[in-house]
Coordinates of C-alpha atoms in Angstrom, one line a residue:
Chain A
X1413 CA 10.1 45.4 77.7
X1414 CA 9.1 48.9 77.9
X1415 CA 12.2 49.4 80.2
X1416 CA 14.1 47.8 77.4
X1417 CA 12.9 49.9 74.4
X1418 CA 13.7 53.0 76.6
X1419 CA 17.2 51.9 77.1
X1420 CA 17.7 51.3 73.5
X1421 CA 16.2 54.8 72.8
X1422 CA 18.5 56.4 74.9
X1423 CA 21.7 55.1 73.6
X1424 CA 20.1 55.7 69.8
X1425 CA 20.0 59.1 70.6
X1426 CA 23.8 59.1 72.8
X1427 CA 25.4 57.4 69.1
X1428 CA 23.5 59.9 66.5
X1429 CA 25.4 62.9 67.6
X1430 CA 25.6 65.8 65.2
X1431 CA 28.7 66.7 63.8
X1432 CA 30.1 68.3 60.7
X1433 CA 28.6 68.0 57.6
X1434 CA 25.0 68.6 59.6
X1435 CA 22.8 67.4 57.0
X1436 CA 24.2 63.8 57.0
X1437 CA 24.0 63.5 60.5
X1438 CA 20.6 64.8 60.9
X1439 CA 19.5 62.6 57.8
X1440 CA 20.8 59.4 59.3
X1441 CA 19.4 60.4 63.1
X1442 CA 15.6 61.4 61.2
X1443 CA 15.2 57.7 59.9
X1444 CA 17.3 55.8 63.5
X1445 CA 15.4 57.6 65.9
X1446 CA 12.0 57.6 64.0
X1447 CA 9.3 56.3 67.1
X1448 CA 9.3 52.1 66.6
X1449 CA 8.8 49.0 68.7
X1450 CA 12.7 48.5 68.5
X1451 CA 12.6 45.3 68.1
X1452 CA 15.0 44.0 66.7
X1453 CA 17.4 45.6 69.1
X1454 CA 15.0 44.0 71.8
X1455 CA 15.8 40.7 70.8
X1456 CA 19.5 40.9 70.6
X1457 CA 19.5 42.4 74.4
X1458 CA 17.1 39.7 75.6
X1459 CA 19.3 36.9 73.5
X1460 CA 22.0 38.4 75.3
X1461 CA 20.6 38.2 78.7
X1462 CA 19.1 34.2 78.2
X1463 CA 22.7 33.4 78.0
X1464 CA 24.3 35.0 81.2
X1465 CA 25.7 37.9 79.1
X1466 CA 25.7 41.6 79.8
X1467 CA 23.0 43.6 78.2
X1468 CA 25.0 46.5 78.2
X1469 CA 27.9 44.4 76.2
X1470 CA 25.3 43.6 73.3
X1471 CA 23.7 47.6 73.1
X1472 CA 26.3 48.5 70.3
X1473 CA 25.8 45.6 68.1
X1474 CA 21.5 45.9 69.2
X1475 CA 21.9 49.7 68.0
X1476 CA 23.8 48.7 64.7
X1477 CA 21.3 46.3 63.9
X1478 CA 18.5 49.3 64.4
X1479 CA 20.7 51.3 62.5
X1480 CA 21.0 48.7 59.6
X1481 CA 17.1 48.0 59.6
X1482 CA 16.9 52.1 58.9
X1483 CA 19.2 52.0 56.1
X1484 CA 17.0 49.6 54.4
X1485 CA 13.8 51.4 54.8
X1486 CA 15.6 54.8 53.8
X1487 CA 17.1 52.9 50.3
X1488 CA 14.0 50.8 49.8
X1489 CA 11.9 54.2 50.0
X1490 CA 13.8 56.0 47.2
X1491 CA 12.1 56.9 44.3
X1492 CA 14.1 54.5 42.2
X1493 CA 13.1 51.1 44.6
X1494 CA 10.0 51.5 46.2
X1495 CA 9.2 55.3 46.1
X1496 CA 7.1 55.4 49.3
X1497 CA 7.0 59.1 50.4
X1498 CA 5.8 58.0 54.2
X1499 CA 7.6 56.1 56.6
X1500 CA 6.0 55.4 59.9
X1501 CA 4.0 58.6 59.3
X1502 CA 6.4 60.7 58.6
X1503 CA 7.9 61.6 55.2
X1504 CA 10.1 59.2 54.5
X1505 CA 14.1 60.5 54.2
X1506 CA 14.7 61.8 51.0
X1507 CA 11.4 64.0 51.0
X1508 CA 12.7 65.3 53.8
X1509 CA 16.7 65.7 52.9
X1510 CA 16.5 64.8 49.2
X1511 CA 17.3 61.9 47.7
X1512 CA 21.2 62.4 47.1
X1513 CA 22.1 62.9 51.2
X1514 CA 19.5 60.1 51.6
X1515 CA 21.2 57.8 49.5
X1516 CA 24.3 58.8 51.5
X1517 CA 22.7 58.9 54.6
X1518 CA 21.7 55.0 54.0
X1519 CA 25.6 54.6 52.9
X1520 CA 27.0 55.7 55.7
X1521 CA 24.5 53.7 58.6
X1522 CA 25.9 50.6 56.7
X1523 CA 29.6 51.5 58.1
X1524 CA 28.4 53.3 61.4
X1525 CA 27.2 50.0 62.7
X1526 CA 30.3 48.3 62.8
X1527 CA 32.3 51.3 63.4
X1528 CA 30.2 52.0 66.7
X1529 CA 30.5 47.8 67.4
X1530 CA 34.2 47.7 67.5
X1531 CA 34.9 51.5 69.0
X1532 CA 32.5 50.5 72.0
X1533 CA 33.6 46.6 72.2
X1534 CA 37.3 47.3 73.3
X1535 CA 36.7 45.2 76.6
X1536 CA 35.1 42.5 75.1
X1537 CA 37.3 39.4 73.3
X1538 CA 38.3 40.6 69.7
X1539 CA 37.0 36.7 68.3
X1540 CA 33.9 37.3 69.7
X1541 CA 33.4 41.2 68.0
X1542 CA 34.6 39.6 64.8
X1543 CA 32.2 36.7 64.9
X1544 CA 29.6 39.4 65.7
X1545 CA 30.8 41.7 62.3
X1546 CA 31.2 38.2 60.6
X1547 CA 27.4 38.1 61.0
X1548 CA 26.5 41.7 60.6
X1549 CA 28.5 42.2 57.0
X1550 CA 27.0 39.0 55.6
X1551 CA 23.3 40.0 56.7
X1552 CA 23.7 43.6 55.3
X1553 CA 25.0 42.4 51.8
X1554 CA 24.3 40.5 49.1
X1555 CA 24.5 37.4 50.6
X1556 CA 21.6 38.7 52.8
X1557 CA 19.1 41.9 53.1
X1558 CA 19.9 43.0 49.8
X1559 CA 19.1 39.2 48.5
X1560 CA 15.8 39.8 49.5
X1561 CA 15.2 43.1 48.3
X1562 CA 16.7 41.9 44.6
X1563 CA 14.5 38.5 44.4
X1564 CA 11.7 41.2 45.6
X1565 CA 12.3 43.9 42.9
X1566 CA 12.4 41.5 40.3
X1567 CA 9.5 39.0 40.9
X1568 CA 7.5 42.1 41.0
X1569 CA 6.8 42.0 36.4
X1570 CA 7.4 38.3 36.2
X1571 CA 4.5 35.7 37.1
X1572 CA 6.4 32.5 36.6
X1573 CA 8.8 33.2 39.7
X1574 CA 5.6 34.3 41.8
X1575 CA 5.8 30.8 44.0
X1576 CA 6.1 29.5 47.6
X1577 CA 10.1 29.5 47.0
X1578 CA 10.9 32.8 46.0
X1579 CA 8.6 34.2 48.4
X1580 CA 10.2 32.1 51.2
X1581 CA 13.5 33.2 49.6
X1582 CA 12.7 37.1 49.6
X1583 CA 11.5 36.9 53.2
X1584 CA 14.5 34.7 54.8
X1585 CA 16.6 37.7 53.4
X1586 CA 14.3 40.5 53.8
X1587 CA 12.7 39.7 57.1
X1588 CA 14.3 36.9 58.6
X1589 CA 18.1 37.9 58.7
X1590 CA 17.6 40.8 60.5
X1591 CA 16.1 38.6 63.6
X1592 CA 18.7 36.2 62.7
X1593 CA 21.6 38.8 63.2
X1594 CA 19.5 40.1 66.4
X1595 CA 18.7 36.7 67.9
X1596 CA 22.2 35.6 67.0
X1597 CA 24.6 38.3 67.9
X1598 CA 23.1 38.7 71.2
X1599 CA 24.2 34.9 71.9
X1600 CA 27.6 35.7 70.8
X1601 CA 28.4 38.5 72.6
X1602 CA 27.3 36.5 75.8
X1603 CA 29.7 33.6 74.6
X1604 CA 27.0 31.2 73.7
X1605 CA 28.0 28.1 72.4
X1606 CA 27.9 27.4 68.4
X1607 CA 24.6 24.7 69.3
X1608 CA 23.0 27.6 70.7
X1609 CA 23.6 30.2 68.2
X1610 CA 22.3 27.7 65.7
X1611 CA 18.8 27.7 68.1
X1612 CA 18.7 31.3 68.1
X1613 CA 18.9 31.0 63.9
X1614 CA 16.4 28.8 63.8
X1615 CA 13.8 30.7 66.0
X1616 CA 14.9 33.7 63.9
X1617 CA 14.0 32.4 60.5
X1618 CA 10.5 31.1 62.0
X1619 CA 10.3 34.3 63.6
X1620 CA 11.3 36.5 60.8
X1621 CA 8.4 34.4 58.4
X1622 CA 5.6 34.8 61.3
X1623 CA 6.2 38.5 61.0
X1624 CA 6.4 39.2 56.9
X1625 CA 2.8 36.9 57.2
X1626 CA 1.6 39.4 59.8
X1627 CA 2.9 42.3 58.3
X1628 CA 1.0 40.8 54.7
X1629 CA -2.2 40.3 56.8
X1630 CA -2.2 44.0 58.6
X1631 CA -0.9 45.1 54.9
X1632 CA -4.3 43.6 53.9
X1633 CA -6.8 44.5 56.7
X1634 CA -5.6 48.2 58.4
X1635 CA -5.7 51.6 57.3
X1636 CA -3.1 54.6 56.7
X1637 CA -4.1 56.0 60.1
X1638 CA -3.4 52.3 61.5
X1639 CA 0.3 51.8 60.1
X1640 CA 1.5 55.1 59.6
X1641 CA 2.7 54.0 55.7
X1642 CA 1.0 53.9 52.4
X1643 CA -1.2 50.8 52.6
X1644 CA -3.0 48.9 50.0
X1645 CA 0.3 48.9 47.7
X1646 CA 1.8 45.6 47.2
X1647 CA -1.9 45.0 46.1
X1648 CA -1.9 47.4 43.5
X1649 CA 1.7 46.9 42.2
X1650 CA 1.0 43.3 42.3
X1651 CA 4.1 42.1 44.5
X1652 CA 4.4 38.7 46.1
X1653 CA 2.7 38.6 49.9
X1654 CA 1.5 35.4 51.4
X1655 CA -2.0 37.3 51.5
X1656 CA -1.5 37.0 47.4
X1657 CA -0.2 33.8 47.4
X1658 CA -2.3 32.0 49.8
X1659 CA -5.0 34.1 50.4
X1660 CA -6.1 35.7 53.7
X1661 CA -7.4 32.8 55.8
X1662 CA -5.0 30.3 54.9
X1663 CA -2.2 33.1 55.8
X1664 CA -3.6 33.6 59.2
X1665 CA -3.7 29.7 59.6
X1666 CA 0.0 29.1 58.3
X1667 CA 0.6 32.7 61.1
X1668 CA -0.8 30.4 63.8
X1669 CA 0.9 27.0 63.2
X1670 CA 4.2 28.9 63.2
X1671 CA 3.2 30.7 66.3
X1672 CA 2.7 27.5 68.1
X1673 CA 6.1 26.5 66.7
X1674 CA 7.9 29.4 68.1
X1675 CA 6.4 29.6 71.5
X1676 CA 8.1 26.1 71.5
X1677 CA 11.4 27.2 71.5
X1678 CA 10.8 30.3 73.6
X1679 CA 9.4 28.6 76.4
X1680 CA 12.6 26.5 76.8
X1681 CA 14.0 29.5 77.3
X1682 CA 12.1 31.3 80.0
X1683 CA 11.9 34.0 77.9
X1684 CA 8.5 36.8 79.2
X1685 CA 9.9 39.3 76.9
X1686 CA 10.0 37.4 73.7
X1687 CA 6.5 35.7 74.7
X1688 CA 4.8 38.9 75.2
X1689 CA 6.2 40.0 71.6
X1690 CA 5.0 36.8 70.1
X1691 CA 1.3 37.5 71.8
X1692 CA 1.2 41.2 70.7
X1693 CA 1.3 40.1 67.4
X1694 CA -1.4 37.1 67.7
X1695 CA -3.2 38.9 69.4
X1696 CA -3.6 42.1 67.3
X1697 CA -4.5 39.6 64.1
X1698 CA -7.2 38.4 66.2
X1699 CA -9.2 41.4 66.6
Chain B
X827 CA 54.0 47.2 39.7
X828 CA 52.3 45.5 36.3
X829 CA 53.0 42.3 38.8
X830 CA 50.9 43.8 41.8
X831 CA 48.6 45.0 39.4
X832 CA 47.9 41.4 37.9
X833 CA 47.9 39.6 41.1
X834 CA 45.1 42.7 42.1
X835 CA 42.8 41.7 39.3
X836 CA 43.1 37.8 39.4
X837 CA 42.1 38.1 43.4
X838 CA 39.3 40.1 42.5
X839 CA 38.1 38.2 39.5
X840 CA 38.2 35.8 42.4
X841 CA 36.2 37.4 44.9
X842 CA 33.9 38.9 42.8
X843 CA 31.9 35.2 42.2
X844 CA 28.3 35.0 40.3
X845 CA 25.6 33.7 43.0
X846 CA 22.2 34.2 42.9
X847 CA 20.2 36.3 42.5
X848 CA 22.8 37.1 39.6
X849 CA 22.3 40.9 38.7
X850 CA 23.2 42.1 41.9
X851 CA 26.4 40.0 41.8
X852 CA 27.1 40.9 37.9
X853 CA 26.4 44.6 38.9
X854 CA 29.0 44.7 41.7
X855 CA 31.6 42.8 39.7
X856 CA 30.7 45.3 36.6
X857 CA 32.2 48.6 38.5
X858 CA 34.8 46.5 40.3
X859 CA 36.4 44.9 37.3
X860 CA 36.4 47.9 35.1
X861 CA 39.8 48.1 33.9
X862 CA 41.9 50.4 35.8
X863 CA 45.7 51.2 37.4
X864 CA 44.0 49.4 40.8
X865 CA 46.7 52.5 42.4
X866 CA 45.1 51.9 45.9
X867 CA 45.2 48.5 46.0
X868 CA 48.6 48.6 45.4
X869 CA 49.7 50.9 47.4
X870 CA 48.3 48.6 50.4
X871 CA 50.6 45.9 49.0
X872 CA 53.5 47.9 48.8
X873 CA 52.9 49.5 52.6
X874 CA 52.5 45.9 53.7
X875 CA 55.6 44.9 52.1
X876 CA 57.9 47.9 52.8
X877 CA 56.8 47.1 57.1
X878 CA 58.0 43.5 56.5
X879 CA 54.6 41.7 56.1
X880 CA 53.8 39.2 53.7
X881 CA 51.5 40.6 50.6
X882 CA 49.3 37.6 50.5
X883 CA 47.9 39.1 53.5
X884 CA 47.2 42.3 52.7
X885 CA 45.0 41.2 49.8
X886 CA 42.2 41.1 51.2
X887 CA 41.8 44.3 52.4
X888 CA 43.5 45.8 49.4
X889 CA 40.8 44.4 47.3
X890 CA 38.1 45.6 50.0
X891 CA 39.7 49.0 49.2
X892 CA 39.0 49.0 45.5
X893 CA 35.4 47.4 46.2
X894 CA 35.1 50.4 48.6
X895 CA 36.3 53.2 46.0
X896 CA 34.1 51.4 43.5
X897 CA 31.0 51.7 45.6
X898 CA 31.9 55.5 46.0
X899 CA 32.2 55.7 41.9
X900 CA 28.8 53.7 41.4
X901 CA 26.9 56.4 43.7
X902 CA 28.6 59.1 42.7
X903 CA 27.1 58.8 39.1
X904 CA 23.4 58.0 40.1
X905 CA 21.2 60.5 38.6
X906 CA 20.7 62.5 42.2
X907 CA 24.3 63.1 42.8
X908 CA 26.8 63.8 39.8
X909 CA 24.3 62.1 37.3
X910 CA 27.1 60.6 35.3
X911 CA 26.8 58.0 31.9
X912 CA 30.2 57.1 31.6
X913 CA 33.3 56.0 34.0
X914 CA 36.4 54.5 32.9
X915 CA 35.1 55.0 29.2
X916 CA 32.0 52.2 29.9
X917 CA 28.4 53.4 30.5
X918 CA 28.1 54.1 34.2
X919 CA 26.4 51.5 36.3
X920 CA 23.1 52.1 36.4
X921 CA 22.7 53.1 32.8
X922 CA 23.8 49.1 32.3
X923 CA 21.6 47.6 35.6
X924 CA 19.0 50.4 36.4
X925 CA 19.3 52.6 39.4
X926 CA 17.5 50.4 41.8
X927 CA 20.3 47.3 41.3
X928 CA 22.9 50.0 40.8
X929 CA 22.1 51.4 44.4
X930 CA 21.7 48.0 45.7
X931 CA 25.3 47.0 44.2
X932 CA 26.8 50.2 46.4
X933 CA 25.3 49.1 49.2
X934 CA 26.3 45.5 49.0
X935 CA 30.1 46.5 48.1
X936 CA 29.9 48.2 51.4
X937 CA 29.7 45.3 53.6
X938 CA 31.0 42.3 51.0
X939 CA 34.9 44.3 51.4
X940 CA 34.0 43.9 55.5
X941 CA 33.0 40.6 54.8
X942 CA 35.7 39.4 52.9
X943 CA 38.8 40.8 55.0
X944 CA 37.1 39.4 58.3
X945 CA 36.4 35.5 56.1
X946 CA 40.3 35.5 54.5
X947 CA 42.2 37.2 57.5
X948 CA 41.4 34.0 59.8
X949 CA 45.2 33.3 60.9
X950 CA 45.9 36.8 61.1
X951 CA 45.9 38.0 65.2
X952 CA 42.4 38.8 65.1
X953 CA 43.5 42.6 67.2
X954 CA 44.8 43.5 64.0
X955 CA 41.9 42.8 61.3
X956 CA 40.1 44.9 64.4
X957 CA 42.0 47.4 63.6
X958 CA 42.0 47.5 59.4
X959 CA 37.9 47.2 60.4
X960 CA 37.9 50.0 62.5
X961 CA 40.0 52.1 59.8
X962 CA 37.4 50.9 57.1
X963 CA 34.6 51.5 58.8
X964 CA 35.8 55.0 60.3
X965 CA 36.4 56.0 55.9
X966 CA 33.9 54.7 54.2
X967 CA 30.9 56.1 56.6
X968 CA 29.9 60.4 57.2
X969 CA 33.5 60.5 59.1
X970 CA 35.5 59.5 55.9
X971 CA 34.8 59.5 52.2
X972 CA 30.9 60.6 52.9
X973 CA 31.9 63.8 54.4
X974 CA 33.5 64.4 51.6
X975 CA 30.9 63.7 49.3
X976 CA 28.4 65.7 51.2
X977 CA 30.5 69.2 51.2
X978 CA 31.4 68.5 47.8
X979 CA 27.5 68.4 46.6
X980 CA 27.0 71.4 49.8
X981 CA 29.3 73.3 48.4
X982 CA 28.2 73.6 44.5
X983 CA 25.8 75.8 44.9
X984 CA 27.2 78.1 47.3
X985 CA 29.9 80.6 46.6
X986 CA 29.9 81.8 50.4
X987 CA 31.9 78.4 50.6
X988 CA 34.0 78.4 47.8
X989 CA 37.6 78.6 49.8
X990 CA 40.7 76.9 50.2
X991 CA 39.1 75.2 53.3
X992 CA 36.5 73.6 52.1
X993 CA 38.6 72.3 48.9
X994 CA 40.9 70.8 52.0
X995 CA 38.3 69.6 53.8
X996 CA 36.6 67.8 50.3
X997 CA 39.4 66.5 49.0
X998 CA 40.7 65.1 52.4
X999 CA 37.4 63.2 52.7
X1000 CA 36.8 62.1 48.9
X1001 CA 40.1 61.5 47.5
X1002 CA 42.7 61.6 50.6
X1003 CA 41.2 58.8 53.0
X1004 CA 40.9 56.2 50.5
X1005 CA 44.7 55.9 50.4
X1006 CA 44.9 57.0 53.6
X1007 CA 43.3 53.6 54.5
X1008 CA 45.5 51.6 51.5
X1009 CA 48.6 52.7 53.1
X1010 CA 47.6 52.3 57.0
X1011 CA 46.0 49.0 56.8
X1012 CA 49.1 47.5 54.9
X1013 CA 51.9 48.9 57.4
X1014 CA 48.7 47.3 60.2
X1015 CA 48.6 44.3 58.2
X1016 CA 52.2 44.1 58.6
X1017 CA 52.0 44.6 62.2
X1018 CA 53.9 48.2 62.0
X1019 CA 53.8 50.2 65.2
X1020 CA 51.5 53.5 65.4
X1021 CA 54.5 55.6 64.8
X1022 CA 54.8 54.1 61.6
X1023 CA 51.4 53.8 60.7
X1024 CA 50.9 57.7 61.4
X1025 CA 53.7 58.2 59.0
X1026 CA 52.2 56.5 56.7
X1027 CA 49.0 58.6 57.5
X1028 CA 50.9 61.8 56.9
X1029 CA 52.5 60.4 53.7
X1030 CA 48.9 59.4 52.7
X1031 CA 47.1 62.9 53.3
X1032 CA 50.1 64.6 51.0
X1033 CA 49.2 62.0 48.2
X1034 CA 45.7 62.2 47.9
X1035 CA 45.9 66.1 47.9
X1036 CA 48.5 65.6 45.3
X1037 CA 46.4 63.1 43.3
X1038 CA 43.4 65.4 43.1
X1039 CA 44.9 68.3 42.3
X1040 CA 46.4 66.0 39.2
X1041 CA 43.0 65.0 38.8
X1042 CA 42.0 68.2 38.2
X1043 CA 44.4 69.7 36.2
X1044 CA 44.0 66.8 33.6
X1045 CA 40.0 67.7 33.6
X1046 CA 41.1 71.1 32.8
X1047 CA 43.3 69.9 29.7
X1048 CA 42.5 66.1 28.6
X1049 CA 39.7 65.3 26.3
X1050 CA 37.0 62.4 26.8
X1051 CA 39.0 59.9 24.7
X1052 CA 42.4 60.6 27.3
X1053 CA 40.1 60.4 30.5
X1054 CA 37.0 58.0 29.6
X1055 CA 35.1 59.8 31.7
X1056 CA 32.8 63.2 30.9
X1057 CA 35.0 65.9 30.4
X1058 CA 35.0 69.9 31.6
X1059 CA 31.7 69.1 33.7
X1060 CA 33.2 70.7 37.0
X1061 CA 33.7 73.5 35.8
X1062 CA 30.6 74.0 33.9
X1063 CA 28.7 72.9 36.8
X1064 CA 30.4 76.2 38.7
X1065 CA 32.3 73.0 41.0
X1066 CA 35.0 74.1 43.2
X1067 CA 38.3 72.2 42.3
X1068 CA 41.8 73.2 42.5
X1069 CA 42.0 74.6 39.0
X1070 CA 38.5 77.0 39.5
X1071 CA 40.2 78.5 42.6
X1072 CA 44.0 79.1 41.7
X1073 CA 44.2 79.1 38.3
X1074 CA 45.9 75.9 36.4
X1075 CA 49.7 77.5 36.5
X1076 CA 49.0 77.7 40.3
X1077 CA 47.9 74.6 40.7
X1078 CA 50.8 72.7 38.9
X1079 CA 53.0 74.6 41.3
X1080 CA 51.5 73.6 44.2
X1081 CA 51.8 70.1 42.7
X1082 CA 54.7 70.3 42.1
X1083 CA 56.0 71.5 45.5
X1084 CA 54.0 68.5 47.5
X1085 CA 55.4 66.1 44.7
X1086 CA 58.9 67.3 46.0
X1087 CA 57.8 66.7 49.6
X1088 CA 56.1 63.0 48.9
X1089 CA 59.6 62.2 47.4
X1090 CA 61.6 63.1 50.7
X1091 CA 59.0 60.6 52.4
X1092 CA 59.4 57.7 49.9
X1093 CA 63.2 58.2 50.0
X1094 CA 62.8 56.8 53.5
X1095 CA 61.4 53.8 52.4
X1096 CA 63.0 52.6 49.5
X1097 CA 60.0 51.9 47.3
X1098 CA 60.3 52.1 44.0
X1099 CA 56.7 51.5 43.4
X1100 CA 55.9 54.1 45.1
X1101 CA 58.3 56.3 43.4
X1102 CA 57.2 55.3 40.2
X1103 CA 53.6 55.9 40.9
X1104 CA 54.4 59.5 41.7
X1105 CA 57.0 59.8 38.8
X1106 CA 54.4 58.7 36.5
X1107 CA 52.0 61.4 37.1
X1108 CA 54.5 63.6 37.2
X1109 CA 55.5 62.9 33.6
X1110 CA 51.7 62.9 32.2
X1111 CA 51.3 66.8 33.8
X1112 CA 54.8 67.9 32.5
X1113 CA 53.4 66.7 29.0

């Protein structure tokens, strides 16, 4: 795992180079190579690896998807969405490079993904890096993250849509789909067949809920110093968690029943480095 | 040409389907339906046709195209870059959806042109849509129309900059390499060979520097009811354009003298639409 996230880390840094205009370049590596657990990018190697492929074939699409996740947070942080000034204890991008190159800096991830994909795919079967982009463009549009973030914004003022569908809706999208893409592009790239792909979306979207519920639950019970981001603020703005919706014990109980659903599927798969994932997380809600 | 143009907006009347959740869709279709000569999209058409291709093909990604410059046209006029109310004579889009949809809509246009040329181009020799993706991708992102963007907002405030190179390098990035990408992808599309396609590169670069100094020649001398859009704001903004650095009598001779070079290249081809699109603008600076 740890051997993993250092890979990923290197190859982050080897695709952010610097070139001219500087400021865009340095705005877009600040939010990429922020510290994180990487991992989504994780994921899509290990899917990569339970189905005979090559890691090293699956690092440009695992580095897109990194790259994609950081577009949202730098977007979903500007002053006109969220207007969170920290991100993972840092100020977040447009307090550091202002909120114009930010909002070009998240712009221009959302093509360097797939521009790194298909420069650094040349050897691999053109179906298969389509199929791959297929996935990626659908995920990082309206048909998928910015579904979620939409459904989000705008359940925020109104109580009759604050239900169990559009918070299952918000969180497929905003959560889910970028494990799905992970899970799921890693099984392509190692020529996984179409039943298998569909597995990997189905452990994603259980996946992808598990972690909003934990994410609601630490949202609920940690501190700034803990989570390195503003905390306490979905409470106060009154936005849809599961913690809101459910309350905190029923939460963790809904966490656990998935977890026992997802270590199902894993453990089919042989899979120590999406088990110890799994555990990291029950194990820090136990505490 | 008022044929291409027709068959332009009924595709993306087509593409440009309601789904839920409905404002994000509603905002993207807003910008991308605004009425308009849909010049780029047409010349992708007209590339495609002139290399032998069938234009049915081509649609696709000329409709990605004019998705792609409406992104650009939507972030362009959010508050923190050119703060703009009005395009194309209709409030701008976030003074119709709000700035946090408006973004969102930018960023969704972004991947939904991807999306669409990769879902439509499935008969097409799947090298080849690589190859319009890797254009795309390589234009719409910090080595293409972002660069651009980023100089141009660089540059405002600093008169150490103000030179004939940066106006190049600007109006390259912002205005060049979206037809630069119409008029490659459609000789690609067509299944042209590189020599071709680089002419078509060249013919490209002349065009867009052409088109912008046009552009900004009419800002010097239209009014808001000619352009629809906010008049004299460059240069009361201190912007660098064509005009601000060699004078407007200048300018139209340096128009004029690539006009006469984009002709010699046309010639070549036979296009009359092509011809016409020149002869056009042409006409409207003689005035």
């Amino acid at each position: 795992m740890n051997n993993l996230i250092e890979k990923v880390n290197q190859k982050l840094e080897e695709y952010m180079d610097i070139r001219y205009p500087e400021s865009i370049f340095n705005s877009m590596k600040y939010t990429v190579t922020l510290p994180g657990k990487r991992l989504r990018p994780v994921m899509c190697l290990e899917a990569c690896r339970i189905f005979g492929g090559n890691i090293e074939d699956a690092m440009p699409i695992a580095c897109a998807i990194e790259m994609l996740h950081a577009q949202s947070l730098i977007h979903d942080d500007l002053p006109c969405m969220d207007n969170d000034d920290f991100r993972r204890g840092k100020p977040s991008n447009h307090k550091v490079f202002g909120e114009a190159i930010a909002t070009l800096a998240g712009d221009a991830l959302l093509s360097y993904g797939p521009q790194l994909i298909i420069e650094k795919s040349v050897n691999l079967p053109p179906e298969r890096v389509l199929k791959v982009l297929r996935e990626y463009t659908k995920i990082a549009g309206a048909y998928g993250l910015i579904a979620g973030q939409v459904v989000d914004i705008e359940s925020e003022g109104d109580e009759s849509v604050k239900n169990a569908e559009t918070l299952e809706f918000i969180h497929t999208h905003k959560t889910a789909d970028l494990f799905r893409l992970a899970l799921k592009s890693g099984a392509i790239i190692a020529g996984a067949s179409d039943t298998k792909i569909q597995e990997m979306d189905d452990l994603a979207q259980k996946f992808g809920i598990a972690f909003q519920i934990y994410d609601d639950i630490l949202d609920e019970i940690s501190t700034f110093e803990d989570l390195g981001k503003t905390i306490g603020k979905d409470k106060a703005s009154g936005k849809l968690t599961y913690v809101s919706l459910y309350g905190l014990e029923d939460s963790k109980k809904k966490l656990n029943s998935l977890f026992a659903e997802i270590y199902d599927i894993i453990d089919k798969y042989h899979s120590e480095i999406l088990k110890n994932i799994v555990k990291q997380m029950e194990l820090k809600i136990a505490k």
